[in-house]
Tab-separated table of C-alpha atoms in Angstrom:
chain	number	residue	atom	x	y	z
A	1	HIS	CA	-0.014	0.003	0.004
A	2	ALA	CA	2.824	2.416	0.864
A	3	GLN	CA	4.407	1.718	-2.541
A	4	THR	CA	1.150	2.680	-4.267
A	5	VAL	CA	1.025	5.948	-2.368
A	6	TRP	CA	4.611	6.841	-3.393
A	7	GLN	CA	3.879	5.881	-6.975
A	8	ARG	CA	0.949	8.311	-6.932
A	9	ILE	CA	3.088	11.052	-5.437
A	10	ALA	CA	5.824	10.486	-8.035
A	11	GLY	CA	3.248	10.340	-10.828
A	12	GLY	CA	1.626	13.563	-9.652
A	13	SER	CA	5.001	15.287	-9.486
A	14	ALA	CA	5.844	14.095	-12.987
A	15	ASP	CA	2.465	15.306	-14.289
A	16	ALA	CA	2.956	18.697	-12.631
A	17	PHE	CA	6.438	18.997	-14.191
A	18	ALA	CA	5.140	18.058	-17.628
A	19	ASP	CA	2.289	20.561	-17.314
A	20	ALA	CA	4.677	23.344	-16.252
A	21	MET	CA	7.041	22.573	-19.145
A	22	GLY	CA	4.128	22.475	-21.593
A	23	GLU	CA	2.893	25.865	-20.374
A	24	ALA	CA	6.367	27.352	-20.563
A	25	ARG	CA	6.948	26.114	-24.126
A	26	ALA	CA	3.571	27.447	-25.227
A	27	LEU	CA	4.416	30.882	-23.756
A	28	GLU	CA	7.808	30.803	-25.489
A	29	ARG	CA	6.206	29.989	-28.844
A	30	ALA	CA	3.765	32.823	-28.347
A	31	GLY	CA	6.652	35.241	-27.838
A	32	ARG	CA	5.776	35.891	-24.152
A	33	THR	CA	9.391	35.477	-23.127
A	34	ASP	CA	9.299	36.864	-19.564
A	35	GLU	CA	6.281	34.675	-18.676
A	36	ALA	CA	7.933	31.663	-20.327
A	37	ILE	CA	11.105	32.105	-18.240
A	38	THR	CA	9.001	32.321	-15.062
A	39	ALA	CA	7.178	29.116	-16.102
A	40	PHE	CA	10.497	27.327	-16.800
A	41	ASP	CA	11.658	28.360	-13.333
A	42	ARG	CA	8.456	26.887	-11.865
A	43	ALA	CA	9.149	23.607	-13.706
A	44	GLN	CA	12.729	23.690	-12.413
A	45	ALA	CA	11.444	24.057	-8.830
A	46	LEU	CA	9.251	20.978	-9.304
A	47	ALA	CA	12.195	18.889	-10.498
A	48	PRO	CA	15.498	20.425	-9.415
A	49	GLU	CA	17.399	17.443	-10.770
A	50	ARG	CA	16.184	18.076	-14.352
A	51	ILE	CA	18.322	20.217	-16.665
A	52	GLU	CA	15.701	20.821	-19.398
A	53	PRO	CA	14.007	23.832	-17.780
A	54	GLY	CA	17.340	25.587	-17.317
A	55	LEU	CA	18.374	24.969	-20.914
A	56	HIS	CA	15.062	26.243	-22.224
A	57	ALA	CA	15.322	29.321	-20.000
A	58	LEU	CA	18.861	29.979	-21.296
A	59	ARG	CA	17.511	29.941	-24.860
A	60	ALA	CA	14.634	32.226	-23.949
A	61	GLU	CA	16.982	34.704	-22.267
A	62	ARG	CA	19.252	35.070	-25.305
A	63	SER	CA	18.472	38.781	-25.627
A	64	ASP	CA	19.850	39.419	-22.121
A	65	PRO	CA	23.502	38.257	-22.006
A	66	ALA	CA	23.867	39.128	-18.304
A	67	ALA	CA	20.898	36.950	-17.381
A	68	VAL	CA	22.194	34.067	-19.531
A	69	LEU	CA	25.624	34.207	-17.891
A	70	ALA	CA	24.152	34.359	-14.379
A	71	ARG	CA	21.912	31.356	-15.069
A	72	ALA	CA	24.773	29.479	-16.770
A	73	GLU	CA	26.950	30.021	-13.719
A	74	ARG	CA	24.226	28.593	-11.454
A	75	LEU	CA	23.734	25.574	-13.699
A	76	LEU	CA	27.475	24.867	-13.968
A	77	ALA	CA	27.667	24.806	-10.190
A	78	THR	CA	25.343	21.744	-10.225
A	79	GLU	CA	26.182	18.174	-11.208
A	80	LEU	CA	25.837	17.996	-15.000
A	81	GLY	CA	26.640	15.275	-17.474
A	82	PRO	CA	29.157	16.079	-20.252
A	83	HIS	CA	26.456	16.796	-22.847
A	84	GLU	CA	24.496	19.059	-20.522
A	85	ARG	CA	27.658	20.913	-19.441
A	86	SER	CA	28.604	21.516	-23.067
A	87	GLN	CA	25.122	22.856	-23.849
A	88	VAL	CA	25.297	25.321	-20.935
A	89	LEU	CA	28.794	26.432	-21.968
A	90	PHE	CA	27.536	26.947	-25.530
A	91	PHE	CA	24.752	29.298	-24.414
A	92	ALA	CA	27.219	31.135	-22.168
A	93	ALA	CA	29.553	31.529	-25.113
A	94	LEU	CA	26.795	32.961	-27.303
A	95	ALA	CA	26.036	35.459	-24.514
A	96	GLN	CA	29.702	36.479	-24.421
A	97	ILE	CA	29.636	36.966	-28.222
A	98	ASP	CA	26.504	39.126	-27.886
A	99	ALA	CA	28.311	41.165	-25.206
A	100	GLY	CA	31.321	41.606	-27.470
A	101	ARG	CA	33.668	39.519	-25.305
A	102	LEU	CA	35.053	37.285	-28.008
A	103	ALA	CA	38.092	35.950	-26.133
A	104	GLU	CA	35.834	34.722	-23.289
A	105	ALA	CA	33.431	33.222	-25.821
A	106	GLN	CA	36.266	31.371	-27.550
A	107	SER	CA	37.469	29.948	-24.254
A	108	LEU	CA	33.972	28.692	-23.404
A	109	LEU	CA	33.458	27.141	-26.841
A	110	GLU	CA	36.818	25.413	-26.663
A	111	ASP	CA	35.775	23.959	-23.304
A	112	ALA	CA	32.358	22.942	-24.709
A	113	THR	CA	33.843	21.122	-27.693
A	114	ARG	CA	36.890	19.512	-26.045
A	115	PHE	CA	36.853	15.770	-26.780
A	116	ARG	CA	33.121	15.969	-27.597
A	117	SER	CA	32.494	15.067	-31.249
A	118	ASP	CA	29.240	13.307	-30.361
A	119	LEU	CA	27.402	16.383	-29.028
A	120	PRO	CA	23.866	17.042	-30.222
A	121	GLU	CA	24.138	19.815	-32.831
A	122	ALA	CA	27.955	19.623	-32.573
A	123	GLU	CA	28.222	21.467	-35.890
A	124	ARG	CA	26.896	24.657	-34.231
A	125	TYR	CA	29.450	24.467	-31.438
A	126	TYR	CA	32.348	23.920	-33.839
A	127	GLY	CA	31.008	26.412	-36.391
A	128	ASN	CA	30.765	29.224	-33.844
A	129	LEU	CA	34.258	28.450	-32.531
A	130	ALA	CA	35.665	28.410	-36.068
A	131	GLU	CA	34.104	31.818	-36.816
A	132	LEU	CA	35.795	33.270	-33.707
A	133	LEU	CA	39.094	31.747	-34.806
A	134	MET	CA	38.603	33.385	-38.218
A	135	LEU	CA	38.022	36.736	-36.562
A	136	GLU	CA	41.298	36.503	-34.657
A	137	GLY	CA	43.188	35.326	-37.724
A	138	SER	CA	43.876	31.718	-36.598
A	139	LEU	CA	43.137	30.353	-40.048
A	140	GLU	CA	44.690	26.870	-39.722
A	141	ARG	CA	42.781	26.223	-36.500
A	142	ALA	CA	39.625	27.620	-38.097
A	143	VAL	CA	39.938	25.188	-41.027
A	144	LEU	CA	40.415	22.269	-38.621
A	145	THR	CA	37.399	23.366	-36.559
A	146	PHE	CA	35.244	23.857	-39.654
A	147	ARG	CA	36.201	20.277	-40.602
A	148	HIS	CA	34.931	19.094	-37.210
A	149	ALA	CA	31.646	20.909	-37.899
A	150	LEU	CA	31.344	19.306	-41.344
A	151	HIS	CA	32.183	15.881	-39.931
A	152	ALA	CA	29.290	16.326	-37.484
A	153	ASN	CA	26.952	17.555	-40.224
A	154	PRO	CA	28.187	17.679	-43.859
A	155	ALA	CA	25.172	19.829	-44.810
A	156	TYR	CA	25.975	22.603	-42.308
A	157	LEU	CA	26.191	25.599	-44.632
A	158	PRO	CA	27.989	28.146	-42.373
A	159	ALA	CA	30.894	25.725	-42.080
A	160	ARG	CA	30.869	24.964	-45.811
A	161	VAL	CA	31.085	28.685	-46.620
A	162	GLY	CA	33.571	29.371	-43.842
A	163	ILE	CA	36.040	26.697	-44.883
A	164	VAL	CA	36.068	28.011	-48.452
A	165	VAL	CA	36.897	31.515	-47.228
A	166	ALA	CA	39.555	30.278	-44.777
A	167	LEU	CA	41.261	28.079	-47.399
A	168	GLU	CA	41.294	30.926	-49.893
A	169	ARG	CA	42.952	33.154	-47.292
A	170	LEU	CA	45.522	30.447	-46.685
A	171	ASP	CA	46.186	30.355	-50.472
A	172	GLN	CA	44.961	26.754	-50.797
A	173	PRO	CA	42.688	27.191	-53.855
A	174	GLU	CA	42.530	23.499	-54.815
A	175	GLU	CA	41.040	22.380	-51.529
A	176	ALA	CA	38.867	25.482	-51.430
A	177	ASN	CA	37.532	24.482	-54.822
A	178	GLU	CA	36.567	21.020	-53.534
A	179	HIS	CA	34.395	22.644	-50.891
A	180	ARG	CA	33.007	25.082	-53.468
A	181	ILE	CA	31.788	22.086	-55.433
A	182	GLU	CA	30.170	20.643	-52.324
A	183	LEU	CA	28.547	24.025	-51.716
A	184	SER	CA	27.174	24.204	-55.241
A	185	VAL	CA	25.609	20.740	-55.055
A	186	SER	CA	24.094	21.373	-51.618
A	187	GLY	CA	21.057	23.036	-53.188
A	188	ALA	CA	21.575	26.261	-51.192
A	189	ASP	CA	20.488	29.432	-52.889
A	190	ALA	CA	21.953	32.915	-52.432
A	191	GLY	CA	19.159	34.018	-50.118
A	192	THR	CA	19.717	31.063	-47.764
A	193	LEU	CA	23.423	31.713	-47.544
A	194	ARG	CA	23.043	35.443	-47.065
A	195	ALA	CA	20.586	34.804	-44.223
A	196	LEU	CA	23.298	32.903	-42.341
A	197	GLY	CA	24.762	36.223	-41.235
A	198	ILE	CA	28.414	35.425	-41.911
A	199	THR	CA	30.485	37.585	-39.572
A	200	PHE	CA	34.085	36.757	-40.307
A	201	LEU	CA	34.663	38.460	-43.676
A	202	GLU	CA	37.448	40.956	-43.879
A	203	GLU	CA	37.219	44.292	-45.625
A	204	GLY	CA	37.428	43.755	-49.356
A	205	GLU	CA	36.117	40.183	-49.248
A	206	GLY	CA	32.539	41.206	-49.948
A	207	ALA	CA	32.931	40.589	-53.662
A	208	PHE	CA	34.366	37.101	-53.016
A	209	TYR	CA	31.434	36.251	-50.747
A	210	GLU	CA	28.929	37.546	-53.304
A	211	ALA	CA	30.624	35.296	-55.872
A	212	LEU	CA	30.217	32.324	-53.531
A	213	LEU	CA	26.529	33.077	-53.191
A	214	HIS	CA	26.058	33.175	-56.953
A	215	GLU	CA	28.154	30.018	-57.416
A	216	ALA	CA	26.079	28.143	-54.883
A	217	SER	CA	22.895	29.058	-56.698
A	218	GLY	CA	24.394	28.071	-60.055
A	219	ASP	CA	24.723	31.553	-61.541
A	220	VAL	CA	28.296	31.312	-62.864
A	221	ALA	CA	28.058	34.493	-64.912
A	222	ALA	CA	27.030	36.537	-61.886
A	223	ALA	CA	29.850	34.919	-59.864
A	224	ARG	CA	32.395	36.010	-62.437
A	225	ALA	CA	30.909	39.476	-62.614
A	226	ALA	CA	31.180	39.881	-58.823
A	227	LEU	CA	34.918	39.129	-58.982
A	228	GLU	CA	35.696	41.509	-61.869
């Protein structure tokens, strides 16, 4: 009889947690961010051992880097598995990027990706780190990190574009061309690529990037014109 009572208590707690998470997700989808964060916090209070509410709240707080970093610090002080720890570090790194602290972001991303090629969405972790390496001029490391991103997801377009740019800067046109071909057969059009918000281009590389966009969409004439 006692076991049945505890099963009911556990079941009720699980139901309350599921309800709180459902409410929070619905508020997030509706764009009611502050209410969603409060609801995720309620869900967290119902199941302190669960990481999902904290991760969802981190995502919802993206527009407030200080709040993301404070929550990330609290979460990192708890016992997390390697995947969960890497996810928290990733959100903290994005917050540091948003705050303009690129060195701190790079350190966090390096920590998040260290020895972790099996992370969910690993291509985003590696891709963001590679872009930061591009910004600081570490081209060889950027190429290696873009390769990690493409190993995780060969269709990840930011890495496909980034590795072409990095290899061109390193004066390795043959390998760059191989990735250009992959880019052109990926089915990406210029609008898709432009929407990626590439951040690592140097002054004067705009024409090269425009050419890449036209190449990817199959417009060879426009690609040549962009480079003239």
